[in-house]
Tab-separated table of C-alpha atoms in Angstrom:
chain	number	residue	atom	x	y	z
A	218	UNK	CA	148.973	-105.018	32.114
A	219	UNK	CA	151.871	-103.251	30.483
A	220	UNK	CA	154.877	-102.527	32.647
A	221	UNK	CA	155.269	-98.788	33.173
A	222	UNK	CA	157.876	-98.963	35.903
A	223	UNK	CA	160.484	-97.467	33.564
A	224	UNK	CA	158.491	-94.228	33.550
A	225	UNK	CA	159.184	-93.767	37.260
A	226	UNK	CA	162.948	-94.288	37.035
A	227	UNK	CA	165.108	-91.185	37.348
A	228	UNK	CA	166.463	-89.855	34.086
A	229	UNK	CA	170.151	-89.405	33.472
A	230	UNK	CA	171.153	-86.086	31.987
A	231	UNK	CA	172.396	-86.254	28.435
A	232	UNK	CA	176.131	-85.956	28.039
A	233	UNK	CA	175.698	-82.949	25.791
A	234	UNK	CA	172.919	-80.983	24.233
A	235	UNK	CA	172.556	-79.570	20.771
A	236	UNK	CA	173.584	-75.980	20.430
A	237	UNK	CA	171.056	-75.305	17.679
A	238	UNK	CA	167.719	-77.061	17.303
A	239	UNK	CA	166.565	-77.350	13.711
A	240	UNK	CA	163.187	-78.502	12.467
A	241	UNK	CA	164.600	-81.954	11.625
A	242	UNK	CA	165.441	-82.369	15.320
A	243	UNK	CA	161.766	-81.876	16.195
A	244	UNK	CA	160.400	-84.346	13.628
A	245	UNK	CA	160.515	-87.407	15.942
A	246	UNK	CA	158.563	-85.588	18.649
A	247	UNK	CA	156.045	-84.115	16.232
A	248	UNK	CA	155.605	-87.538	14.601
A	249	UNK	CA	154.785	-88.968	18.031
A	250	UNK	CA	152.299	-86.168	18.521
A	251	UNK	CA	150.671	-86.884	15.159
A	252	UNK	CA	150.256	-90.551	16.101
A	253	UNK	CA	148.825	-89.506	19.451
A	254	UNK	CA	146.367	-87.157	17.755
A	255	UNK	CA	145.240	-89.977	15.447
A	256	UNK	CA	144.672	-92.174	18.498
A	257	UNK	CA	142.766	-89.356	20.217
A	258	UNK	CA	140.473	-89.035	17.193
A	259	UNK	CA	139.786	-92.783	17.261
A	260	UNK	CA	139.036	-92.691	20.984
A	261	UNK	CA	136.827	-89.643	20.532
A	262	UNK	CA	134.879	-91.438	17.808
A	263	UNK	CA	134.403	-94.380	20.184
A	264	UNK	CA	133.246	-92.051	22.979
A	265	UNK	CA	130.815	-90.276	20.655
A	266	UNK	CA	129.246	-93.607	19.640
A	267	UNK	CA	128.569	-94.736	23.215
A	268	UNK	CA	126.599	-96.562	24.543
A	269	UNK	CA	127.380	-98.656	21.452
A	270	UNK	CA	130.845	-100.158	21.396
A	271	UNK	CA	132.778	-100.858	18.208
A	272	UNK	CA	132.986	-104.465	17.071
A	273	UNK	CA	135.483	-106.802	18.735
A	274	UNK	CA	138.041	-106.430	15.942
A	275	UNK	CA	138.010	-102.628	16.178
A	276	UNK	CA	138.234	-102.764	19.971
A	277	UNK	CA	141.288	-105.015	19.743
A	278	UNK	CA	142.924	-102.694	17.194
A	279	UNK	CA	142.123	-99.718	19.398
A	280	UNK	CA	143.592	-101.469	22.437
A	281	UNK	CA	146.772	-102.321	20.537
A	282	UNK	CA	147.130	-98.714	19.381
A	283	UNK	CA	146.432	-97.381	22.868
A	284	UNK	CA	148.954	-99.753	24.403
A	285	UNK	CA	151.651	-98.917	21.861
A	286	UNK	CA	151.135	-95.186	21.685
A	287	UNK	CA	150.161	-94.142	25.182
A	288	UNK	CA	152.490	-96.418	27.099
A	289	UNK	CA	155.531	-96.809	24.839
A	290	UNK	CA	155.550	-93.256	23.486
A	291	UNK	CA	156.698	-91.809	26.797
A	292	UNK	CA	160.099	-93.491	26.598
A	293	UNK	CA	160.686	-92.225	23.075
A	294	UNK	CA	159.654	-88.663	23.939
A	295	UNK	CA	161.676	-88.661	27.152
A	296	UNK	CA	164.775	-89.713	25.206
A	297	UNK	CA	164.317	-86.806	22.814
A	298	UNK	CA	163.742	-84.342	25.654
A	299	UNK	CA	166.887	-85.652	27.361
A	300	UNK	CA	168.850	-85.085	24.165
A	301	UNK	CA	167.478	-81.561	23.783
A	302	UNK	CA	167.598	-80.399	27.410
A	303	UNK	CA	169.202	-83.099	29.568
A	304	UNK	CA	172.264	-81.039	30.448
A	305	UNK	CA	170.254	-77.982	31.466
A	306	UNK	CA	170.437	-77.108	35.134
A	307	UNK	CA	168.036	-74.193	35.118
A	308	UNK	CA	165.141	-74.544	37.559
A	309	UNK	CA	162.578	-73.571	34.907
A	310	UNK	CA	163.804	-76.313	32.573
A	311	UNK	CA	163.792	-78.900	35.339
A	312	UNK	CA	160.285	-77.913	36.420
A	313	UNK	CA	158.767	-77.883	32.940
A	314	UNK	CA	160.381	-81.166	31.928
A	315	UNK	CA	159.344	-82.812	35.198
A	316	UNK	CA	155.764	-81.758	34.476
A	317	UNK	CA	155.943	-83.171	30.938
A	318	UNK	CA	157.280	-86.466	32.294
A	319	UNK	CA	154.573	-86.553	34.967
A	320	UNK	CA	151.990	-86.169	32.208
A	321	UNK	CA	153.543	-89.141	30.405
A	322	UNK	CA	153.088	-91.252	33.533
A	323	UNK	CA	149.518	-90.016	33.986
A	324	UNK	CA	148.537	-90.967	30.450
A	325	UNK	CA	150.229	-94.350	30.678
A	326	UNK	CA	148.199	-95.122	33.816
A	327	UNK	CA	144.979	-93.819	32.244
A	328	UNK	CA	145.676	-95.929	29.158
A	329	UNK	CA	146.038	-99.015	31.322
A	330	UNK	CA	142.715	-98.253	32.999
A	331	UNK	CA	141.003	-97.893	29.623
A	332	UNK	CA	142.625	-101.104	28.407
A	333	UNK	CA	141.326	-102.924	31.480
A	334	UNK	CA	137.792	-101.854	30.550
A	335	UNK	CA	138.066	-102.475	26.806
A	336	UNK	CA	139.957	-105.761	26.640
A	337	UNK	CA	137.769	-108.682	25.558
A	338	UNK	CA	137.399	-110.190	29.028
A	339	UNK	CA	136.191	-106.827	30.363
A	340	UNK	CA	133.764	-106.111	27.497
A	341	UNK	CA	131.839	-109.260	28.404
A	342	UNK	CA	130.921	-107.568	31.688
A	343	UNK	CA	129.515	-104.627	29.755
A	344	UNK	CA	131.372	-101.453	30.733
A	345	UNK	CA	129.198	-98.614	31.962
A	346	UNK	CA	128.876	-96.247	28.995
A	347	UNK	CA	128.990	-93.113	31.148
A	348	UNK	CA	132.123	-94.253	32.958
A	349	UNK	CA	133.878	-95.358	29.785
A	350	UNK	CA	132.921	-92.107	28.060
A	351	UNK	CA	134.344	-90.113	30.953
A	352	UNK	CA	137.564	-92.140	30.929
A	353	UNK	CA	137.994	-91.729	27.177
A	354	UNK	CA	137.282	-87.999	27.235
A	355	UNK	CA	139.663	-87.411	30.143
A	356	UNK	CA	142.340	-89.258	28.228
A	357	UNK	CA	142.053	-87.583	24.836
A	358	UNK	CA	141.339	-84.083	26.164
A	359	UNK	CA	144.258	-84.330	28.574
A	360	UNK	CA	146.520	-85.848	25.954
A	361	UNK	CA	145.835	-83.004	23.529
A	362	UNK	CA	146.470	-80.395	26.212
A	363	UNK	CA	149.701	-82.139	27.233
A	364	UNK	CA	150.970	-82.193	23.648
A	365	UNK	CA	150.342	-78.444	23.364
A	366	UNK	CA	152.087	-77.863	26.701
A	367	UNK	CA	155.069	-79.924	25.552
A	368	UNK	CA	155.404	-77.831	22.392
A	369	UNK	CA	155.117	-74.632	24.440
A	370	UNK	CA	157.744	-75.903	26.876
A	371	UNK	CA	160.152	-76.646	24.034
A	372	UNK	CA	159.394	-73.264	22.462
A	373	UNK	CA	160.133	-71.552	25.794
A	374	UNK	CA	163.196	-73.536	26.852
A	375	UNK	CA	164.854	-73.623	23.441
A	376	UNK	CA	163.933	-70.112	22.306
A	377	UNK	CA	167.484	-68.950	21.604
A	378	UNK	CA	168.533	-72.310	20.167
A	379	UNK	CA	165.653	-72.793	17.708
A	380	UNK	CA	166.295	-72.057	14.067
A	381	UNK	CA	163.666	-69.927	12.378
A	382	UNK	CA	162.360	-73.053	10.594
A	383	UNK	CA	162.044	-74.969	13.878
A	384	UNK	CA	160.337	-72.013	15.554
A	385	UNK	CA	157.913	-71.690	12.638
A	386	UNK	CA	157.164	-75.429	12.742
A	387	UNK	CA	156.318	-75.325	16.459
A	388	UNK	CA	154.292	-72.141	16.052
A	389	UNK	CA	152.311	-73.609	13.150
A	390	UNK	CA	151.532	-76.780	15.116
A	391	UNK	CA	150.411	-74.759	18.116
A	392	UNK	CA	148.258	-72.473	15.981
A	393	UNK	CA	146.679	-75.475	14.249
A	394	UNK	CA	145.814	-76.926	17.660
A	395	UNK	CA	144.262	-73.637	18.765
A	396	UNK	CA	142.091	-73.507	15.629
A	397	UNK	CA	140.806	-77.042	16.304
A	398	UNK	CA	140.052	-76.392	19.982
């Protein structure tokens, strides 16, 4: 299993925050979200094909992607959120960011559960298709909702600090998500 203990450690506030948030400042986060969406599509394809599982090579690639994206992504996103909002002391900011971080922990744990079912030693036992389908759907549906919430939280917390280009970028991503859903 992947170590996720670092996700439970308290975060240190950033020494300073940016006064203005431009679209280039959001690119790392939105890139993470794009990779997560690609992973969600792969997991959804796997869930749709159940009770048939992909071949062993595809399962291993899927497990590697799930491990890298769902577990390691949280640290990268948390670092960006700390840089954007770490010095904020407002209760709303603390509450919203705590919720985002809690979602990161939730998805890391869910990813580990899915990995335990999909890894080669577990596939030999033949995972229950209904259970695996439920696990996969909970993961990718929740992940998509959490990404939208994270964008909304940034949009809300950084409203006055967002440039018009950054605001438009977030709005376009949120609207695209709403059209898909």
